[in-house]
CSV table of C-alpha atoms and ligand atoms in Angstrom, one decimal:
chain,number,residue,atom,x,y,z
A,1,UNK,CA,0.0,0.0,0.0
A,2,UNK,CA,2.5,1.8,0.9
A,3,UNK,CA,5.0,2.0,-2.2
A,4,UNK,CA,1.8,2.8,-4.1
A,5,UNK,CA,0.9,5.9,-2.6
A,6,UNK,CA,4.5,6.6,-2.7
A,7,UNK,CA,4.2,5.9,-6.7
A,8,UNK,CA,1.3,8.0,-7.1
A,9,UNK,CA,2.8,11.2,-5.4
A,10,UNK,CA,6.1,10.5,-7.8
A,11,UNK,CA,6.1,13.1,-10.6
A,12,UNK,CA,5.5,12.6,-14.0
A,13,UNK,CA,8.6,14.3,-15.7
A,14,UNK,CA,11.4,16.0,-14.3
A,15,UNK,CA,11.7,19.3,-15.3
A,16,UNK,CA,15.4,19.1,-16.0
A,17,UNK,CA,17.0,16.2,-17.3
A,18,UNK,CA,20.6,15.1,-17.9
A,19,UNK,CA,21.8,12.8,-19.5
A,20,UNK,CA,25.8,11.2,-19.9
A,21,UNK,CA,27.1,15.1,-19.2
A,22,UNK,CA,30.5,15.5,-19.5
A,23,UNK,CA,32.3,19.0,-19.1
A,24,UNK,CA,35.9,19.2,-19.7
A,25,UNK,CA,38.9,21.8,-19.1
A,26,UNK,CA,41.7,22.2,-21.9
A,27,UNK,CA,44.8,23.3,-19.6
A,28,UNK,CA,48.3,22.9,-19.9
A,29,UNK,CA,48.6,19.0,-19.5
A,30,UNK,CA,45.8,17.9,-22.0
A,31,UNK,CA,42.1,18.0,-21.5
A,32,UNK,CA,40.3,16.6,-18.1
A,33,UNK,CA,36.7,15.9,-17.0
A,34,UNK,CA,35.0,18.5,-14.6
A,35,UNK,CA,32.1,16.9,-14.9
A,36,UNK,CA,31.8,13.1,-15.9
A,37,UNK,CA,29.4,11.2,-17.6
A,38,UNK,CA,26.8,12.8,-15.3
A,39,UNK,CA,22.9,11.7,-15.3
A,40,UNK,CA,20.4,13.6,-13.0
A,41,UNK,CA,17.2,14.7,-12.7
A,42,UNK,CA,15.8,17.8,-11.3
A,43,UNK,CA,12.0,17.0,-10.1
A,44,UNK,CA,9.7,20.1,-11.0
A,45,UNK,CA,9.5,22.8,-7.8
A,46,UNK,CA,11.9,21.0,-6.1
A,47,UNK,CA,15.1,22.2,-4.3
A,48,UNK,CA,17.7,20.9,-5.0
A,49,UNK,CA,20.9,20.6,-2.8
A,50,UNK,CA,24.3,19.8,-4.5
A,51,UNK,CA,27.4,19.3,-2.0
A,52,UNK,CA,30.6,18.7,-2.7
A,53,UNK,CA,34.2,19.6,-1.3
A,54,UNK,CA,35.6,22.9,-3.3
A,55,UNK,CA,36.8,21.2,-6.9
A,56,UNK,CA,34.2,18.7,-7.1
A,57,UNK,CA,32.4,20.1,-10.2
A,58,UNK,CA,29.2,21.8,-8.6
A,59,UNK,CA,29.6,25.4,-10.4
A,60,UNK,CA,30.7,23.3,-14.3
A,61,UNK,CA,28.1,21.4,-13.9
A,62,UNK,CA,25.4,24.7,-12.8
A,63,UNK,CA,26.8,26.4,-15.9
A,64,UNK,CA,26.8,23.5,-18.0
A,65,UNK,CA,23.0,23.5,-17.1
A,66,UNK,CA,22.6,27.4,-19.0
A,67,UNK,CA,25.1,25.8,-21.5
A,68,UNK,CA,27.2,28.6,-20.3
A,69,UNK,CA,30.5,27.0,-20.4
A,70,UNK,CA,33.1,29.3,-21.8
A,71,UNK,CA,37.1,28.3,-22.9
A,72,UNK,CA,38.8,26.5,-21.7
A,73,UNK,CA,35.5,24.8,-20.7
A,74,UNK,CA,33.3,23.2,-23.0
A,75,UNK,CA,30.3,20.4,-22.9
A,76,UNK,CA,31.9,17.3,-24.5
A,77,UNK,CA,29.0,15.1,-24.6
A,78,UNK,CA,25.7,14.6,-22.8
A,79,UNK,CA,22.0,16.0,-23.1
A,80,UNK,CA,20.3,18.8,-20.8
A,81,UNK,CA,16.8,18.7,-21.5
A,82,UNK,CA,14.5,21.0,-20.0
A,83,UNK,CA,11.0,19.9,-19.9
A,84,UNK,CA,8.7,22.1,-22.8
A,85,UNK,CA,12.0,23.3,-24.2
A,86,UNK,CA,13.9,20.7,-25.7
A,87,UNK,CA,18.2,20.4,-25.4
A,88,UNK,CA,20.2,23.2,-24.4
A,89,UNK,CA,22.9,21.7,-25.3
A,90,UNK,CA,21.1,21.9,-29.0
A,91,UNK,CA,20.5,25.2,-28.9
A,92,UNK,CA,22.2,28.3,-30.9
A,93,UNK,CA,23.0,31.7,-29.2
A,94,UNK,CA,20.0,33.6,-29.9
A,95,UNK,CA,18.0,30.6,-28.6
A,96,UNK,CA,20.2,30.7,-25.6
A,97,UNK,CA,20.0,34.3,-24.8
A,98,UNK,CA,15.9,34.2,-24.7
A,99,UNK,CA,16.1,31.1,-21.9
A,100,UNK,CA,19.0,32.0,-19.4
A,101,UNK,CA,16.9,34.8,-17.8
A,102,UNK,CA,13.2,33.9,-18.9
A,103,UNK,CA,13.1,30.1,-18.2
A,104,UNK,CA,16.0,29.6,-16.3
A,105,UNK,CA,18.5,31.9,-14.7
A,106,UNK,CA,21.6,32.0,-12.6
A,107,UNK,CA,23.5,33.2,-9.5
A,108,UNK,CA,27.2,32.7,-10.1
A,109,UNK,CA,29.6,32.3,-7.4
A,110,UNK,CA,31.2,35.6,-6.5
A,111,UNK,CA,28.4,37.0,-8.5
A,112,UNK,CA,29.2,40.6,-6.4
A,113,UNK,CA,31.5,41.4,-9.5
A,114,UNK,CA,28.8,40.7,-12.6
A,115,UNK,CA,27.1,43.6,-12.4
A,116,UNK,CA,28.1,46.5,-15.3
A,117,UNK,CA,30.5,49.1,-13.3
A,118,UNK,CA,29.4,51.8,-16.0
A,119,UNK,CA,25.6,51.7,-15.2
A,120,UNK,CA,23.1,52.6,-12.4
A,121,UNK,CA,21.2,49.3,-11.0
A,122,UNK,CA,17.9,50.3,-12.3
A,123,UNK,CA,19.0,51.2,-15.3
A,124,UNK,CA,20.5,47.7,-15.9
A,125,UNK,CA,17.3,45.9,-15.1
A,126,UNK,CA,15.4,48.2,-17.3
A,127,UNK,CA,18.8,47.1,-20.1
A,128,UNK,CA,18.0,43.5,-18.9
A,129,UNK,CA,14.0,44.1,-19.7
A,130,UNK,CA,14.3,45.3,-23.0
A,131,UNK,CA,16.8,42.7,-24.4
A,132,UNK,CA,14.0,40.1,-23.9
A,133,UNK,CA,11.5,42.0,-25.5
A,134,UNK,CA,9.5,42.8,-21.8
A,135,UNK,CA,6.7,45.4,-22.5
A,136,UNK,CA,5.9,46.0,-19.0
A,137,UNK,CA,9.5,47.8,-17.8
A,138,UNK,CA,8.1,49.6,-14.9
A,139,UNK,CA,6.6,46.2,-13.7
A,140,UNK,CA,9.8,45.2,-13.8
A,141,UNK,CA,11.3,47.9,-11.5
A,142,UNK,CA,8.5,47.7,-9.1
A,143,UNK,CA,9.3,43.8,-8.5
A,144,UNK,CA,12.8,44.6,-7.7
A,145,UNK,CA,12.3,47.6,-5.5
A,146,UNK,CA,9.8,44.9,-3.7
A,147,UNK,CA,12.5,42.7,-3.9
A,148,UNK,CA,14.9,44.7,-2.4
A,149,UNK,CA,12.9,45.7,0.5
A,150,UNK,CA,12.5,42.0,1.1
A,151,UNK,CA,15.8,41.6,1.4
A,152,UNK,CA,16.4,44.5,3.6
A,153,UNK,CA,17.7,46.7,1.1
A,154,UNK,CA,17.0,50.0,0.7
A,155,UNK,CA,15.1,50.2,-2.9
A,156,UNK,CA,15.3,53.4,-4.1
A,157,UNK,CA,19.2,53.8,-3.0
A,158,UNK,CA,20.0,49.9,-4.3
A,159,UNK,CA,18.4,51.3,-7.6
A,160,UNK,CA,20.3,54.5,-8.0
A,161,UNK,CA,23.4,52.6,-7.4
A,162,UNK,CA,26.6,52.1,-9.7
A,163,UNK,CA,28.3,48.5,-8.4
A,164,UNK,CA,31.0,50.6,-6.7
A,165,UNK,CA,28.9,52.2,-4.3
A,166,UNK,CA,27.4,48.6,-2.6
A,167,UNK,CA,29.2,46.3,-0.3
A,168,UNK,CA,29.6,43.1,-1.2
A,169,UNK,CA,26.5,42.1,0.6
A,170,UNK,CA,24.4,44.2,-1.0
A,171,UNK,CA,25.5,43.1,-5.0
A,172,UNK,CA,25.0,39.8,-3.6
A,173,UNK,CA,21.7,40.4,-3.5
A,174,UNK,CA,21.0,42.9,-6.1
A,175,UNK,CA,22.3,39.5,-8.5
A,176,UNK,CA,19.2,37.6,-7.1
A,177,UNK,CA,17.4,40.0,-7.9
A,178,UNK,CA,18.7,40.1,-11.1
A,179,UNK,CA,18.0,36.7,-11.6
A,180,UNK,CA,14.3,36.3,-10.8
A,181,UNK,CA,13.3,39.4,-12.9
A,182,UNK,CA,12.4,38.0,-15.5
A,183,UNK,CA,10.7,35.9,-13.8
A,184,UNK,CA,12.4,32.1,-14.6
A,185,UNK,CA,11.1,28.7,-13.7
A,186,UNK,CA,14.4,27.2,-12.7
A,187,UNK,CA,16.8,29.2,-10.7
A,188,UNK,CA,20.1,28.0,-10.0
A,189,UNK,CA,22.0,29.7,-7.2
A,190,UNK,CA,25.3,29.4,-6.9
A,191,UNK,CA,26.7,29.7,-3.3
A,192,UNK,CA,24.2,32.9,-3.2
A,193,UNK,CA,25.0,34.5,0.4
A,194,UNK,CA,28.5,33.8,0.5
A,195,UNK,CA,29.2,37.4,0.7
A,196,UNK,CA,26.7,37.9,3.5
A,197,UNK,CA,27.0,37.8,7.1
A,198,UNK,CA,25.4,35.0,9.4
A,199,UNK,CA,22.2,36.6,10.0
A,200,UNK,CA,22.0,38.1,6.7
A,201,UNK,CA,22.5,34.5,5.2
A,202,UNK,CA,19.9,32.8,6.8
A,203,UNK,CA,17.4,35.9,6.1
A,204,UNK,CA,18.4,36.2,2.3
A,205,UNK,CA,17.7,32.1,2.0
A,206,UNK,CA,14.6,32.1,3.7
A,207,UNK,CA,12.9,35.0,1.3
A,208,UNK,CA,14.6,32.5,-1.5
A,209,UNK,CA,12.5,29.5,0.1
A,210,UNK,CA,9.4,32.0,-0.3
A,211,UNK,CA,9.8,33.0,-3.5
A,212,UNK,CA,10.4,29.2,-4.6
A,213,UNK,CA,6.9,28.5,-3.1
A,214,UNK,CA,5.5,31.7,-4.0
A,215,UNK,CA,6.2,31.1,-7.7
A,216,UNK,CA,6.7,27.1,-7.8
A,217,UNK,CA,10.0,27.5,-9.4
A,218,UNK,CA,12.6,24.6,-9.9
A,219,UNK,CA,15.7,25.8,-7.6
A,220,UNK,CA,18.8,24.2,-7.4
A,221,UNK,CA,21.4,25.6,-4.7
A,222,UNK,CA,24.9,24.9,-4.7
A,223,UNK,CA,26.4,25.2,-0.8
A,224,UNK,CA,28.5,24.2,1.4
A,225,UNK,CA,26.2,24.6,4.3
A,226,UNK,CA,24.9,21.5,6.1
A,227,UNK,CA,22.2,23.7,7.8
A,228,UNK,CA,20.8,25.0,4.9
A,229,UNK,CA,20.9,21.6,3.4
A,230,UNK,CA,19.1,20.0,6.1
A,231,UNK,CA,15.6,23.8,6.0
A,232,UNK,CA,16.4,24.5,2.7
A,233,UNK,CA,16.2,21.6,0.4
A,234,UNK,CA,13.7,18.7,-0.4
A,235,UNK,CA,16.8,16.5,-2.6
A,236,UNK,CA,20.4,16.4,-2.1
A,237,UNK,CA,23.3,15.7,-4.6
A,238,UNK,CA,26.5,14.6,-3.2
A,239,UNK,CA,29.5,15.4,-5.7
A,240,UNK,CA,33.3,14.3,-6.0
A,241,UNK,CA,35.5,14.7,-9.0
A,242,UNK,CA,33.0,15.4,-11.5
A,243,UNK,CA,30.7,12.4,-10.6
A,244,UNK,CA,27.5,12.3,-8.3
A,245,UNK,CA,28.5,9.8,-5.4
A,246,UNK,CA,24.8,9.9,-3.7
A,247,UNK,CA,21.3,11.5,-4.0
A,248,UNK,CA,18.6,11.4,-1.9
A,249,UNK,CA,15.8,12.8,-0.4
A,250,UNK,CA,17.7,15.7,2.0
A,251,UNK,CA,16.3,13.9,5.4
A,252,UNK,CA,17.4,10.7,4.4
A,253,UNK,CA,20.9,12.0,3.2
A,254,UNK,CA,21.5,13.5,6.4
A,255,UNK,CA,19.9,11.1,8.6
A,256,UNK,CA,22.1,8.1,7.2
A,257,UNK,CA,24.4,8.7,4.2
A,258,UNK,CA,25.5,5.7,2.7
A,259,UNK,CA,27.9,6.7,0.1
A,260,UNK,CA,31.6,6.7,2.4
A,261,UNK,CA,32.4,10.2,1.0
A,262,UNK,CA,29.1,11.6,2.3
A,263,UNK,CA,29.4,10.3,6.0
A,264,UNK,CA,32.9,11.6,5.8
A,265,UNK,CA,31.2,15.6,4.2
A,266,UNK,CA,28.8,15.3,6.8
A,267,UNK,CA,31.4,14.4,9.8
A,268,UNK,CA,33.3,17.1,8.4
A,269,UNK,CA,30.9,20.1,8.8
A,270,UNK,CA,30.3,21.8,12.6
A,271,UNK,CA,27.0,21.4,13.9
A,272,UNK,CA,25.3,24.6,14.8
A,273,UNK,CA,24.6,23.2,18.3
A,274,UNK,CA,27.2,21.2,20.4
A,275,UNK,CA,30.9,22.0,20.6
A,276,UNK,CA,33.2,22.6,17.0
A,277,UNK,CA,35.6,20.7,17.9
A,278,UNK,CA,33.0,17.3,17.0
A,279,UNK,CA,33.9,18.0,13.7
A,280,UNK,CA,36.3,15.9,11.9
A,281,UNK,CA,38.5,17.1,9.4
A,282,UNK,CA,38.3,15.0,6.0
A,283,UNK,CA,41.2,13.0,5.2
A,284,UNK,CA,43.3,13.9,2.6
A,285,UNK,CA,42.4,16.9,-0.1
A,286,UNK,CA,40.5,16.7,-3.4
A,287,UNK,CA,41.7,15.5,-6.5
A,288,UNK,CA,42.7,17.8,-9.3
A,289,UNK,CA,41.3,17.2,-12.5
A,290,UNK,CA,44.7,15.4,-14.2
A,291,UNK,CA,44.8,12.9,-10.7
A,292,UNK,CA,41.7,11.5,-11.3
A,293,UNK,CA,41.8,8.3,-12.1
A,294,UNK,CA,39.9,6.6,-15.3
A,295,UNK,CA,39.2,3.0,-14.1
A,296,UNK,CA,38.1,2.2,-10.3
A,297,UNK,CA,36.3,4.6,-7.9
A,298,UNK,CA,37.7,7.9,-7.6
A,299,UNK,CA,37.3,8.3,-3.9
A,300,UNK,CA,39.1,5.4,-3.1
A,301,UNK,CA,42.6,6.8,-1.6
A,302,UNK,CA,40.5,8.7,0.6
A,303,UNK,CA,38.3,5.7,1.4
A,304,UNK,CA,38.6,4.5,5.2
A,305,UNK,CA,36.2,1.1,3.2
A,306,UNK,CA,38.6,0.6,-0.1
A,307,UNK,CA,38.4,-2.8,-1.0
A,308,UNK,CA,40.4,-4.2,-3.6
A,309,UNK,CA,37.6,-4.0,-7.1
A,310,UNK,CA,38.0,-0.4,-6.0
A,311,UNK,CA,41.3,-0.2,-7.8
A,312,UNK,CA,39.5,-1.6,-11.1
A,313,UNK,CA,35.7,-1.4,-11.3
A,314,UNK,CA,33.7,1.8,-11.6
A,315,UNK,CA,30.9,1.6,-9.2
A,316,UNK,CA,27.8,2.4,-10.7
A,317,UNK,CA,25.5,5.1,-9.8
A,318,UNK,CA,22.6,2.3,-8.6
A,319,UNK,CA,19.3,3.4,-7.1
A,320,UNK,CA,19.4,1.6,-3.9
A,321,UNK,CA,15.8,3.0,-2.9
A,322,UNK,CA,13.2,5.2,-4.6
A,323,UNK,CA,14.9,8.3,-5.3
A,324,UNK,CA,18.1,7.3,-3.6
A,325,UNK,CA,21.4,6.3,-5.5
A,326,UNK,CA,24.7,5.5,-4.6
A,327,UNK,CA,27.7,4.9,-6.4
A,328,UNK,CA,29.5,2.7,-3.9
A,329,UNK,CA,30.8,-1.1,-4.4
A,330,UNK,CA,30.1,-1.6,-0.4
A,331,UNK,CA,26.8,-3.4,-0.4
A,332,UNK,CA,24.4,-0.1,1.1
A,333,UNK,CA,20.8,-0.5,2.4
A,334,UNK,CA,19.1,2.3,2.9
B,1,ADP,N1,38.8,27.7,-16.2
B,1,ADP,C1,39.2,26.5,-15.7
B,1,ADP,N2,40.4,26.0,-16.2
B,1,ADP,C2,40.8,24.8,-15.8
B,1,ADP,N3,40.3,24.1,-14.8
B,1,ADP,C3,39.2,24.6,-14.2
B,1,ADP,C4,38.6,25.8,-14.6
B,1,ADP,N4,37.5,26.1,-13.9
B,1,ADP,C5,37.4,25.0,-13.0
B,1,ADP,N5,38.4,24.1,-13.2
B,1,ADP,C6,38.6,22.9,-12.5
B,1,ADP,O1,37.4,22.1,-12.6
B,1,ADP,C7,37.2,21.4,-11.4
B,1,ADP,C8,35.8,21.7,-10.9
B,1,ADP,O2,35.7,23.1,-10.6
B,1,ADP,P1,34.4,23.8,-10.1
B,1,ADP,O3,33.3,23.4,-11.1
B,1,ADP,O4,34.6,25.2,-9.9
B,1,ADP,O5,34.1,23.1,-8.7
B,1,ADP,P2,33.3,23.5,-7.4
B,1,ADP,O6,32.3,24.6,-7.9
B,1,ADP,O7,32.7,22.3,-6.9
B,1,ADP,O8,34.3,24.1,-6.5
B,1,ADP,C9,38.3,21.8,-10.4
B,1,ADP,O9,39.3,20.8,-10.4
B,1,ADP,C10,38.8,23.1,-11.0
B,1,ADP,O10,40.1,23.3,-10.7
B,2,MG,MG1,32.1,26.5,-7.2
């Protein structure tokens, strides 16, 4: 009875889809996977969580998902279909331009320093508006103001503003609200409060939880914060070297992770409550792209469970449970 209900609450279609996604860097020593033969889908209004020590491919694979990949990066191989829309990966510039901004959009990692340094806010967004053909530029302006306020940012001054004149803080959040102006289904964020203080943080992702319900949008949020993880997000995806090592459902994750490199992620990170010194330090440091190895599982030198088909056989990404996959030889029950 049970798995039948759970069946019928599944959905249909994801509303992103990726398939065999492989990004690769041309540097100095040849060309190396970012991103690896990657499959994943993004259920429709979900959030979704992607972890992953610095290195491990999270911000490729969020660019690779606008097809935004510039030298020395470039998509290799793989699909990204977006439900309605077809493959990105397909897609030529002008077809590009239209959907980063109206159907999907983006906040990049150290997104403080995107903004134009020549131009007012306002008169960006209203630059912004017209490129996609918007007829309704003071609606536009209005939302952001709103936005702004909701972010505890003084409108009218945020709007006035050339880049130079805001902290940090402050562009941080003026790129969200570039981002949802358009008004996108999907919105990947990119480490989005990095730049913010503590309390700030936790205020800024909360209004992004609201707008996410508010407009049933598709988010996927790139951090490095367990806490967020665990109020944030409905899914999590577990990256190292380019490859997904587990998803789940974000309780289940952090209730009992079964991939080794997640218990490890998670041992690693500070509780908010209880004393810092719990956490443990991962062992060892990530690989760069030319050390990672092409046959056998590319955590094993890290592994405190390396057996020996380690060395050899890639372990497949195998759903263990309904919605839950690991790419692990260990035998895992969820
Ligand atoms: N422009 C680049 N040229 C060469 N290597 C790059 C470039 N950008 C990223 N990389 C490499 O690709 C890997 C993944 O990087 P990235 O996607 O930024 O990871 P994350 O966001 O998880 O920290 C890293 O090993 C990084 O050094
Ligand atoms: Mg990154």
């Amino acid at each position: 009875m049970a798995a039948v209900m759970e069946q019928s609450t599944m959905p249909a279609a994801p509303e992103v889809r990726i398939r065999n996604l492989s990004v690769a860097y041309q540097t100095s020593t040849g060309l190396f996977d970012a991103v690896h033969k990657l499959d994943l889908d993004i259920p429709k209004a979900s959030i979704t969580a992607v972890i992953g020590e610095s290195g491990s491919g999270k911000s490729t694979l969020a660019m690779a998902m606008l097809n935004s990949v510039t030298f020395p990066g470039s998509i290799r191989s793989g699909t990204i279909e977006y439900a309605g829309r077809g493959d990105i990966v397909t897609f030529d510039r002008e077809r590009l331009r239209r959907f980063r901004g109206e159907h999907a959009a983006m906040v990049f990692q150290a997104s403080q320093d995107t903004l134009n340094p020549l131009k007012r806010v306002g008169a960006q967004l209203l630059d912004l508006a017209r490129s996609h053909g918007v007829k309704d530029k003071r609606k536009v302006l209005r939302e952001a103001r709103e936005l702004a306020e909701r972010m505890a940012l003084p409108a009218d001054r945020t709007l006035t503003s050339y880049q130079h004149e805001l902290s940090g803080g402050m562009r941080q959040r003026v790129s969200i609200i570039f981002a949802l102006a358009l008004h996108p289904q999907i919105v990947l964020l990119d480490e989005p409060t990095t730049a913010l203080d503590v309390l700030s943080q936790s205020h800024v992702l909360e209004i992004i939880r609201e707008i996410h319900r508010e407009r049933g949008l598709t988010t996927l949020l790139i951090t490095h914060d367990m806490g967020v993880v665990a109020e944030l997000s409905d899914r999590v995806v577990v990256m190292y070297a380019g490859r997904i090592a587990e998803d789940a459902p974000s309780r289940e994750l952090l209730r009992r992770p079964l991939h080794p490199y997640s218990q490890a992620l998670i041992r690693a990170i500070p509780r908010l409550t209880g004393p810092l010194d719990d956490a443990q330090a991962l062992p060892g440091a990530p690989l760069e792209l030319r050390q990672i190895p092409k046959a056998g599982c590319v955590f094993r030198d890290r592994c405190p469970a390396r057996m020996p088909v380690c060395d050899t056989g890639t372990p497949e990404l195998r759903e263990v449970a309904p919605g839950r996959r690991v790419a692990c030889h260990l035998e895992v029950t969820p």
